[in-house]
mmCIF file of C-alpha atoms in Angstrom:
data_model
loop_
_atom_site.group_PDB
_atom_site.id
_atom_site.type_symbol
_atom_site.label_atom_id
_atom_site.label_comp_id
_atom_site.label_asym_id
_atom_site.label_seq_id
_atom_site.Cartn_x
_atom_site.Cartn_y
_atom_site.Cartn_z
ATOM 1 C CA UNK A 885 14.335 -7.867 13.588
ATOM 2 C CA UNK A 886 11.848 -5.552 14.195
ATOM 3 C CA UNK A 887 11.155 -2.741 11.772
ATOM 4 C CA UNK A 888 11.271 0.259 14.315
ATOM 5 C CA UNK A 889 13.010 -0.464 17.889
ATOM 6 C CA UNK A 890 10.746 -1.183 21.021
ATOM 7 C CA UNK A 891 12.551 2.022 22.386
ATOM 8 C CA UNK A 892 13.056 5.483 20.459
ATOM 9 C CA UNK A 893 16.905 6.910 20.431
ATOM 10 C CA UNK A 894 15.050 9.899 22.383
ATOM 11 C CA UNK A 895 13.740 7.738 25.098
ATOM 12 C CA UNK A 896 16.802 6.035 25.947
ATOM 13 C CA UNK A 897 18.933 9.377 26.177
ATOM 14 C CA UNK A 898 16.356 10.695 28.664
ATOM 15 C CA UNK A 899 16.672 6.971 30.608
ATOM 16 C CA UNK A 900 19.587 7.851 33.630
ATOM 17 C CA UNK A 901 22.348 6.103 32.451
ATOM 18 C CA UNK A 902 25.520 8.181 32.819
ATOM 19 C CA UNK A 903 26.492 6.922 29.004
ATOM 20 C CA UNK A 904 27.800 9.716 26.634
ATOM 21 C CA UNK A 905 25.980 8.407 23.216
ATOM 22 C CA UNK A 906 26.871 11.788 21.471
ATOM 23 C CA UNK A 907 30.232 10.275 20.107
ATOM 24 C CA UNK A 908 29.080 6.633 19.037
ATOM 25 C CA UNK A 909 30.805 7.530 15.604
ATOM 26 C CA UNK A 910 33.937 9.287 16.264
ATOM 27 C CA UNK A 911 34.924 11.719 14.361
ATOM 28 C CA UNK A 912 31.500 12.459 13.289
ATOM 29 C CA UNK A 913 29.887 15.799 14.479
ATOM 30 C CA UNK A 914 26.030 15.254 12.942
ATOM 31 C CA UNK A 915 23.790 14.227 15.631
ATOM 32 C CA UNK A 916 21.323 12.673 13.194
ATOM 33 C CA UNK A 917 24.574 10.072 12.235
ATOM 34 C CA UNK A 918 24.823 9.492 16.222
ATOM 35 C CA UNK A 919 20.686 9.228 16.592
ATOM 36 C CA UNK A 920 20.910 6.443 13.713
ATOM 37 C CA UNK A 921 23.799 4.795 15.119
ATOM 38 C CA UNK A 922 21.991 4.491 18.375
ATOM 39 C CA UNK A 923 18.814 3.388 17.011
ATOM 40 C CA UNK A 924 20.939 0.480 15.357
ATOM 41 C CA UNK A 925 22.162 -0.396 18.977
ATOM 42 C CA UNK A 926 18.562 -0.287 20.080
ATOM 43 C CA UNK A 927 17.269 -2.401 17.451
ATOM 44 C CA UNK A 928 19.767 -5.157 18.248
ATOM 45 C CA UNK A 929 18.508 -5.112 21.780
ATOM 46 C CA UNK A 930 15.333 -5.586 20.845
ATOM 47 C CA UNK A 931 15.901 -8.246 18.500
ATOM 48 C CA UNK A 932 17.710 -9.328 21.312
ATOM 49 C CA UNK A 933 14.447 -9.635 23.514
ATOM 50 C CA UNK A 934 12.138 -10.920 21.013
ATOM 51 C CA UNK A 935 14.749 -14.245 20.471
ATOM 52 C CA UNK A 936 15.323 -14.519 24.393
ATOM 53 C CA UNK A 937 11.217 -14.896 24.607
ATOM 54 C CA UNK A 938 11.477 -17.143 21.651
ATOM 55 C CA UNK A 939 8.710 -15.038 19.814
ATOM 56 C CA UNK A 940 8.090 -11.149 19.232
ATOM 57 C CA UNK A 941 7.359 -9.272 21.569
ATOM 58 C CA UNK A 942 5.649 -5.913 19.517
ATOM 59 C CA UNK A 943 2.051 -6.825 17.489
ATOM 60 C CA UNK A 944 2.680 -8.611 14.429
ATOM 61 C CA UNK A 945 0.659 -10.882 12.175
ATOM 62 C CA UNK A 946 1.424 -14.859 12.532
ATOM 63 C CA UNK A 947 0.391 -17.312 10.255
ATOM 64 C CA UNK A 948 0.422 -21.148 11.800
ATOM 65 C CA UNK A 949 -0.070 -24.763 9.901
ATOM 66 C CA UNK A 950 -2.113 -27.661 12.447
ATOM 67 C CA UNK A 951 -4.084 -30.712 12.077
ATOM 68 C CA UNK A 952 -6.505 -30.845 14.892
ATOM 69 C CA UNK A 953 -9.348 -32.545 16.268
ATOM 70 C CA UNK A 954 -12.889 -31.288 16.236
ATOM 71 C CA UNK A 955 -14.416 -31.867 19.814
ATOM 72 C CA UNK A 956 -17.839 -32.924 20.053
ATOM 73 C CA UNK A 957 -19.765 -29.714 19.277
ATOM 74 C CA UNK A 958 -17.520 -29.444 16.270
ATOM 75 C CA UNK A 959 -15.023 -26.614 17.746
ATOM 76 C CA UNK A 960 -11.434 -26.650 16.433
ATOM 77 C CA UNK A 961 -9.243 -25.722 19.641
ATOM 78 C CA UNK A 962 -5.630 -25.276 18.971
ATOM 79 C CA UNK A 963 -2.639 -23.433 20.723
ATOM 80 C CA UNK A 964 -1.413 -20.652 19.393
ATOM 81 C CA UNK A 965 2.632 -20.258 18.462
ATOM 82 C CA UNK A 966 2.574 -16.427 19.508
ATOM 83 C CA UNK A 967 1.265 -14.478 22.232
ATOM 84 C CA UNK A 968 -1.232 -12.668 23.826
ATOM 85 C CA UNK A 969 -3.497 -12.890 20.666
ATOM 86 C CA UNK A 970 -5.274 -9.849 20.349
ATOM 87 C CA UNK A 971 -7.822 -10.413 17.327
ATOM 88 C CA UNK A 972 -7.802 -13.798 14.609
ATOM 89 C CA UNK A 973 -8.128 -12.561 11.275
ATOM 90 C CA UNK A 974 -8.520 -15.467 8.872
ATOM 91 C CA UNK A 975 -9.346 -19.298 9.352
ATOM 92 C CA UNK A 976 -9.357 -22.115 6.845
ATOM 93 C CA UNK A 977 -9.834 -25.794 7.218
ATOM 94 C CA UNK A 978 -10.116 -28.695 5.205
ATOM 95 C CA UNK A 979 -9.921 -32.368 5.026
ATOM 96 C CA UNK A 980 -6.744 -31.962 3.011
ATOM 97 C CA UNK A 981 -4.238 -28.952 3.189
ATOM 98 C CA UNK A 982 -4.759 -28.572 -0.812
ATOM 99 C CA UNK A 983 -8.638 -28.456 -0.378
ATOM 100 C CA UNK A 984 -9.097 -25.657 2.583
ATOM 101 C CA UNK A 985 -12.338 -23.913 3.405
ATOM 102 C CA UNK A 986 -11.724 -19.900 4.475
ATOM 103 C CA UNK A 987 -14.166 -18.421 7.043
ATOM 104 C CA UNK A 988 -16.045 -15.344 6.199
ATOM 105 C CA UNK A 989 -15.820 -14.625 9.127
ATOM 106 C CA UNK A 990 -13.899 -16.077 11.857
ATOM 107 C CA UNK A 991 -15.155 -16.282 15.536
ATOM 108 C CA UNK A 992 -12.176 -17.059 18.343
ATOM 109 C CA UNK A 993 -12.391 -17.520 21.822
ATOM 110 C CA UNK A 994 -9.011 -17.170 23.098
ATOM 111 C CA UNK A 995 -7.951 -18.047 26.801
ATOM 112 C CA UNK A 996 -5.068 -17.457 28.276
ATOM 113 C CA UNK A 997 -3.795 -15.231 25.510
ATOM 114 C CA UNK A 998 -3.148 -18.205 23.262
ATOM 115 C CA UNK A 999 -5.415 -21.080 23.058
ATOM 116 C CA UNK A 1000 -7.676 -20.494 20.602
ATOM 117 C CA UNK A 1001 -11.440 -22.210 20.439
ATOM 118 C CA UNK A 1002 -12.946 -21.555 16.991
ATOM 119 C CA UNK A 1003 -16.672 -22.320 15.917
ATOM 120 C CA UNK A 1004 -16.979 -23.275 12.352
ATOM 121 C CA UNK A 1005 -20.914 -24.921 12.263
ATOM 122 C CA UNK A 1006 -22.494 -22.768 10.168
ATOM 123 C CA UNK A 1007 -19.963 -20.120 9.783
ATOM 124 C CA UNK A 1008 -18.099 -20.443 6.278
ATOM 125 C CA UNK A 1009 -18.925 -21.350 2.872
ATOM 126 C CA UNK A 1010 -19.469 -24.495 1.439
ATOM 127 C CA UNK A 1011 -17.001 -27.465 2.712
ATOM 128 C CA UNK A 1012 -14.744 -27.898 0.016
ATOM 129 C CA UNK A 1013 -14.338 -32.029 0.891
ATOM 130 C CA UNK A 1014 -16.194 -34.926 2.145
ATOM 131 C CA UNK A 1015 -15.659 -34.154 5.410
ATOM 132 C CA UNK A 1016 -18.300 -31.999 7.502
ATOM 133 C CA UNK A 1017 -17.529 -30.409 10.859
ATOM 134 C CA UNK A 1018 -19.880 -28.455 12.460
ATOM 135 C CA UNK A 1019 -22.200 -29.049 15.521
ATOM 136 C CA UNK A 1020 -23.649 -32.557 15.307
ATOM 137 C CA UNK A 1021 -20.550 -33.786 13.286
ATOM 138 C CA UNK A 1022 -18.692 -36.794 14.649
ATOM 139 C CA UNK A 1023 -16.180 -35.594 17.580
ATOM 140 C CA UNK A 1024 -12.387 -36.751 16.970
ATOM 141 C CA UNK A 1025 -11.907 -35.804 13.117
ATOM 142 C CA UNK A 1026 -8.542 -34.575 11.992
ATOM 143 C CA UNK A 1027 -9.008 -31.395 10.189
ATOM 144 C CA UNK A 1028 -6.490 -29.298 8.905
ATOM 145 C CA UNK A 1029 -6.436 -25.730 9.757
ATOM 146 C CA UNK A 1030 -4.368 -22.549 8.976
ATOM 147 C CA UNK A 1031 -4.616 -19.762 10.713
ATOM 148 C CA UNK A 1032 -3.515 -16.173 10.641
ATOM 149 C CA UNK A 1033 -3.378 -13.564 13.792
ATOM 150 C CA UNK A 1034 -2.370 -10.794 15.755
ATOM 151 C CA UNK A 1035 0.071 -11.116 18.255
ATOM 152 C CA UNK A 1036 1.989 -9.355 20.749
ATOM 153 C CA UNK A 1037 1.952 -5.787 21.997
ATOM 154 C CA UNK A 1038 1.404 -2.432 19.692
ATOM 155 C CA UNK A 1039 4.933 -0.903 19.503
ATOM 156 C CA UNK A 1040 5.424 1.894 17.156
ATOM 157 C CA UNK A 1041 5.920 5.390 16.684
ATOM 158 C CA UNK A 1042 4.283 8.881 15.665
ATOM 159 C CA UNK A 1043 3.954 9.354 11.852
ATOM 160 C CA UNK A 1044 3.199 13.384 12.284
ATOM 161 C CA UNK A 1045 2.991 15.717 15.228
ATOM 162 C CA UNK A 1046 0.410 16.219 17.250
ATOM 163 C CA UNK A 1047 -1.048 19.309 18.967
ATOM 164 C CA UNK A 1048 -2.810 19.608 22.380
ATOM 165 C CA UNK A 1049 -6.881 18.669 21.831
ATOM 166 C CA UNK A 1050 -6.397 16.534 19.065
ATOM 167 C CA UNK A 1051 -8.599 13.602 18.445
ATOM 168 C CA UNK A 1052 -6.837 11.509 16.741
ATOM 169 C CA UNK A 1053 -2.668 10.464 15.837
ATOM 170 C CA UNK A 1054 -1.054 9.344 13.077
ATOM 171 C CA UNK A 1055 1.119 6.349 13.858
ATOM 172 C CA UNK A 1056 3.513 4.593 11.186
ATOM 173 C CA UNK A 1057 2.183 0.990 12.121
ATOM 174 C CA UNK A 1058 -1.649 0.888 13.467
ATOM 175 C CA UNK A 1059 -0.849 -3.449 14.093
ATOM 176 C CA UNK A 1060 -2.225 -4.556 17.522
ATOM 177 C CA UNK A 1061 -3.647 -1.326 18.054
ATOM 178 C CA UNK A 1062 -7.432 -2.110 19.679
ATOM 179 C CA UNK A 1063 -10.504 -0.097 19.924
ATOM 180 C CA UNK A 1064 -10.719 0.882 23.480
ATOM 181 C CA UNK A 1065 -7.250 -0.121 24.294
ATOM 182 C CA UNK A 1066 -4.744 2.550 26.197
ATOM 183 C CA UNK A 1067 -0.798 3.377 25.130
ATOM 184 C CA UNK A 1068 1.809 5.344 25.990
ATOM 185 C CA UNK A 1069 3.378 7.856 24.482
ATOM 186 C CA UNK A 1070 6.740 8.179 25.807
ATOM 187 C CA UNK A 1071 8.249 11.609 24.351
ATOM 188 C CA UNK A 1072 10.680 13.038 27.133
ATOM 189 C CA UNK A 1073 9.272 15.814 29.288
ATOM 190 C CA UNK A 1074 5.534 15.377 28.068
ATOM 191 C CA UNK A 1075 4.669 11.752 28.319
ATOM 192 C CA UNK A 1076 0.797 10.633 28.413
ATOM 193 C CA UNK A 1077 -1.472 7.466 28.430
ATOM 194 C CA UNK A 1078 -4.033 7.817 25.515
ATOM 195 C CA UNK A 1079 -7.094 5.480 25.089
ATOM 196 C CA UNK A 1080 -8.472 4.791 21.228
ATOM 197 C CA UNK A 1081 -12.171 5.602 21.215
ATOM 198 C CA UNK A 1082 -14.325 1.917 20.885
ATOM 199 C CA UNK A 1083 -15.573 3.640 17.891
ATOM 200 C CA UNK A 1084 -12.029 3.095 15.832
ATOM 201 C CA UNK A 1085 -11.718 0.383 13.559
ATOM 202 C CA UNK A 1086 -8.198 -0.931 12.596
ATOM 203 C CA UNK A 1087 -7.289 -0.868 8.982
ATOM 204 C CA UNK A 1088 -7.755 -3.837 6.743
ATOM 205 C CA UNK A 1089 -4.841 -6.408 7.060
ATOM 206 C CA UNK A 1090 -4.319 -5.473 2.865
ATOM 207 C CA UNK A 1091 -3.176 -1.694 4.402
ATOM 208 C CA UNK A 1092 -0.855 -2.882 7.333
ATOM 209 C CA UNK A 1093 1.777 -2.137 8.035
ATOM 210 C CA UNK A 1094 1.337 1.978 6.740
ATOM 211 C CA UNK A 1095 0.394 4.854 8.626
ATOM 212 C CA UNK A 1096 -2.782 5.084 9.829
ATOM 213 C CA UNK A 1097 -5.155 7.804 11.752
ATOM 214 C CA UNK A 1098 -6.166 6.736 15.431
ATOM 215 C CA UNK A 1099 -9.152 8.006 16.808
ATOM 216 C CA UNK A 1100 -8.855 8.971 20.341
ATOM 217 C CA UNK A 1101 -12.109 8.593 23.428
ATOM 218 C CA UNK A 1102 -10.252 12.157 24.917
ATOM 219 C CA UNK A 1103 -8.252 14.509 23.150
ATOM 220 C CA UNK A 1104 -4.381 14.854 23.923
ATOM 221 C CA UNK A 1105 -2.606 17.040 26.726
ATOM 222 C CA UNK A 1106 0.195 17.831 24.955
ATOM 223 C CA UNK A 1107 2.255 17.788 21.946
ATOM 224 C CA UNK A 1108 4.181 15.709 20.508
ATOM 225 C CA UNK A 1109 6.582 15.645 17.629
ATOM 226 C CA UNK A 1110 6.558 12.872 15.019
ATOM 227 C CA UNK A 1111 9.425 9.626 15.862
ATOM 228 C CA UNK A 1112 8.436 9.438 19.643
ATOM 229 C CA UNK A 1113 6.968 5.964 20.896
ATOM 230 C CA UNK A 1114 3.391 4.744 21.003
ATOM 231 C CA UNK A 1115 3.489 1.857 23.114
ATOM 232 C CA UNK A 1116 1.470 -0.719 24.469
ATOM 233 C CA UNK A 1117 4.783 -2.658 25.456
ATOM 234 C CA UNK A 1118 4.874 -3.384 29.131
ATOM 235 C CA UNK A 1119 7.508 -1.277 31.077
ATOM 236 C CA UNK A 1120 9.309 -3.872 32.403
ATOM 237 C CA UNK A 1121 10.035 -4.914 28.455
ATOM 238 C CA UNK A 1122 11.558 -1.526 27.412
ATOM 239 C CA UNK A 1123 13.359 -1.611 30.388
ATOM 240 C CA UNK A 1124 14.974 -4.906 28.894
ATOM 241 C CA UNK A 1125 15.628 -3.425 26.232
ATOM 242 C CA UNK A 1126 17.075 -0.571 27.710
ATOM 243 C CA UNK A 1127 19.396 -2.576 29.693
ATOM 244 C CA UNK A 1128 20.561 -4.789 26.910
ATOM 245 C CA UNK A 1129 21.246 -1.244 25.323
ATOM 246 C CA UNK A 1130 23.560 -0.472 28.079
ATOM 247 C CA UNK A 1131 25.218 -3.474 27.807
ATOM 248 C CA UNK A 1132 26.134 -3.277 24.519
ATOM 249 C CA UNK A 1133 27.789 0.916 24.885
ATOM 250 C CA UNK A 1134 29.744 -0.488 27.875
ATOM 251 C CA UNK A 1135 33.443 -0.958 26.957
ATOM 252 C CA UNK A 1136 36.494 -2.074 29.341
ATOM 253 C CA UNK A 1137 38.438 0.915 31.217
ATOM 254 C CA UNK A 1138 41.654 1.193 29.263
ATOM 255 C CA UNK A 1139 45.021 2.539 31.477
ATOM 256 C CA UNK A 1140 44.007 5.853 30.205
ATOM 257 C CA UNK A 1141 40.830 5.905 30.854
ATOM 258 C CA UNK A 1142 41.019 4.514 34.404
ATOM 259 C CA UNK A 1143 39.079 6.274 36.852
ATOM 260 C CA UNK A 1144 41.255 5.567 39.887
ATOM 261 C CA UNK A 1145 44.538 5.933 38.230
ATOM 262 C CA UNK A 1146 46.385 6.544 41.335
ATOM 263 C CA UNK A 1147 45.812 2.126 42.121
ATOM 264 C CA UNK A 1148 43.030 2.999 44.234
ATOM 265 C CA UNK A 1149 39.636 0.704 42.903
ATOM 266 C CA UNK A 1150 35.540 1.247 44.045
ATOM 267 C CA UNK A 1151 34.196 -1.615 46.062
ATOM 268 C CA UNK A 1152 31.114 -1.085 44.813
ATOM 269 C CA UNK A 1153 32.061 -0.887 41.454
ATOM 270 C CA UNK A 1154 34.512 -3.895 41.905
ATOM 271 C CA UNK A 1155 32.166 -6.031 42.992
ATOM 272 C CA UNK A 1156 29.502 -5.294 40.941
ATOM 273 C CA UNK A 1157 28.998 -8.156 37.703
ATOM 274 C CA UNK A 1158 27.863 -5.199 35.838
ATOM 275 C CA UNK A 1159 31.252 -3.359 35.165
ATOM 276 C CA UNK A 1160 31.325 -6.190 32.139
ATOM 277 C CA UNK A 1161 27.538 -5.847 30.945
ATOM 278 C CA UNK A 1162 26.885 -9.339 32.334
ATOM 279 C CA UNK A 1163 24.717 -8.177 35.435
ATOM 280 C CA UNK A 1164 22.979 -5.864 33.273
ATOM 281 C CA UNK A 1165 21.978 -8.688 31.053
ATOM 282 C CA UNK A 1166 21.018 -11.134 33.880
ATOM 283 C CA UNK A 1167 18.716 -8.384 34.898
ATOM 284 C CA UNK A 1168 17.275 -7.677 30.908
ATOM 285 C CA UNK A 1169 16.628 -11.130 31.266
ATOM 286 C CA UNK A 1170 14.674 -11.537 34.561
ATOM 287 C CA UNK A 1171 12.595 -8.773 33.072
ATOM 288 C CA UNK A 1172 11.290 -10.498 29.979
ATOM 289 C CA UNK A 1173 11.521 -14.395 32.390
ATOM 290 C CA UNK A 1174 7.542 -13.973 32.328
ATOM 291 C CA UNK A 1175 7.326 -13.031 28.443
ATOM 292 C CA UNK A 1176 8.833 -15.662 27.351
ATOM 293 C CA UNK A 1177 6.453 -18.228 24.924
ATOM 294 C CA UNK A 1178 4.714 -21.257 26.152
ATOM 295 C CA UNK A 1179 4.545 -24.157 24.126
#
């Protein structure tokens, strides 16, 4: 599950959908009870997304374990289990899994957001076995490689407040974050797209997750209070989540609660797969249909 939900308690209230989420605990008049109940509901839906794409969705680190075949420049190209990759941060390879040699420091190509070409001629330390790789070695050896990435799409929240002009934000979780790269901050009433300055350099993988200071290429328009979104999440994948959120609020009309009492009934509403959460769902998932991983 992830550790913060892809959408804030705040951001879904201010999404139109007609649902009362004020009395989620009944009985229970603190609206910070209600906000943590519905941020429970919201990280179930996206738990929900990451398992119908088979892989998270928000930027995480993922380790992988493959024997592979050098080609005949002595690259090692493997697939990688998670995507889009944003940045490779350790390689090792070996003859053996016991006797692995670790990159100092790893070069990836990486096409199509997973398939990963790495160079290792001349890039590491000393082979640790009999076997060489590198350019000129013999094409076709088996070599066994782990290696550790980024993956997925920067989805966390404010750490601290920010004021108009500022040059930087503090965010709880700085992972798939990129230098150059633009997010949204989606706080109700004053949403804007910020863009980290190229000049910003992530934190080392020994200090993530924590908060961390972002350095901004133009200072913000507004403020913004500490718990709202950063996001680099595609819109179609909060509104997923969003949807699955619905789903799960939605409860059958008991006799008292009937809204046509008098045996009347809405056509549209009749009709409509969505009076039982299931069209809502069918729709969460056509939303996330192009997320999901590739093998």
């Amino acid at each position: 599950m992830p550790a913060t939900p892809y959408v804030s308690a705040a951001a879904f209230r201010a999404h139109p959908t007609y649902l009362d989420t004020d009395g989620l605990i009944p009985g229970n008049p603190d609206m910070a009870a209600q906000d943590a109940e519905l941020t429970n509901l919201l990280l179930q839906a996206s738990a929900w997304a990451d398992n119908a794409c088979n892989q998270p969705l928000g930027a995480h680190v993922n380790s992988q374990f493959n024997r592979v075949r050098t080609d005949r420049s002595g690259m090692l190209r493997l697939h990688a289990d998670h995507g889009p990759v944003r940045a490779v941060t350790s390689v090792s390879y070996g003859w053996s899994p016991t006797s692995l040699t670790a990159l100092a420091s790893p070069q990836a190509w990486v096409e199509d957001g997973a398939n990963l070409v790495i160079g290792v001629g001349g890039a590491s330390t000393g082979w640790s076995g009999s076997l060489q790789v590198g350019f000129g070695a013999s094409p076709g050896s088996e070599t066994f490689v782990r290696v550790s990435y980024v993956a997925g799409y920067a989805a966390t929240q404010l750490a601290a407040d920010a004021q108009p002009g500022d040059t930087s934000i503090t965010v709880a979780d700085p992972t798939g974050i990129e230098p150059g790269g633009q997010y949204r901050i989606w706080e109700p009433g004053c949403e804007e797209t910020v863009t980290v300055s190229p000049l910003w350099a992530a934190p080392a993988s020994t200090e993530i997750p924590g908060p961390a200071s972002v350095l901004l290429a133009a200072p913000t328009l507004s403020a913004h209070e500490e718990g709202h979104d950063l996001s680099g999440l595609p819109a179609d994948v909060r509104l997923a989540v969003v949807q699955y959120t619905i789903s799960l609020l939605m409860r059958p009309d008991t006799s008292a609660e009937d809204e046509f009492p008098d045996g009347a009934n809405s056509s549209t509403r009749g009709r409509d797969s969505r009076r039982t959460g299931m069209g809502l769902v069918n729709e969460a998932r056509k939303n996330l249909r192009s997320y999901q991983r590739v093998r």
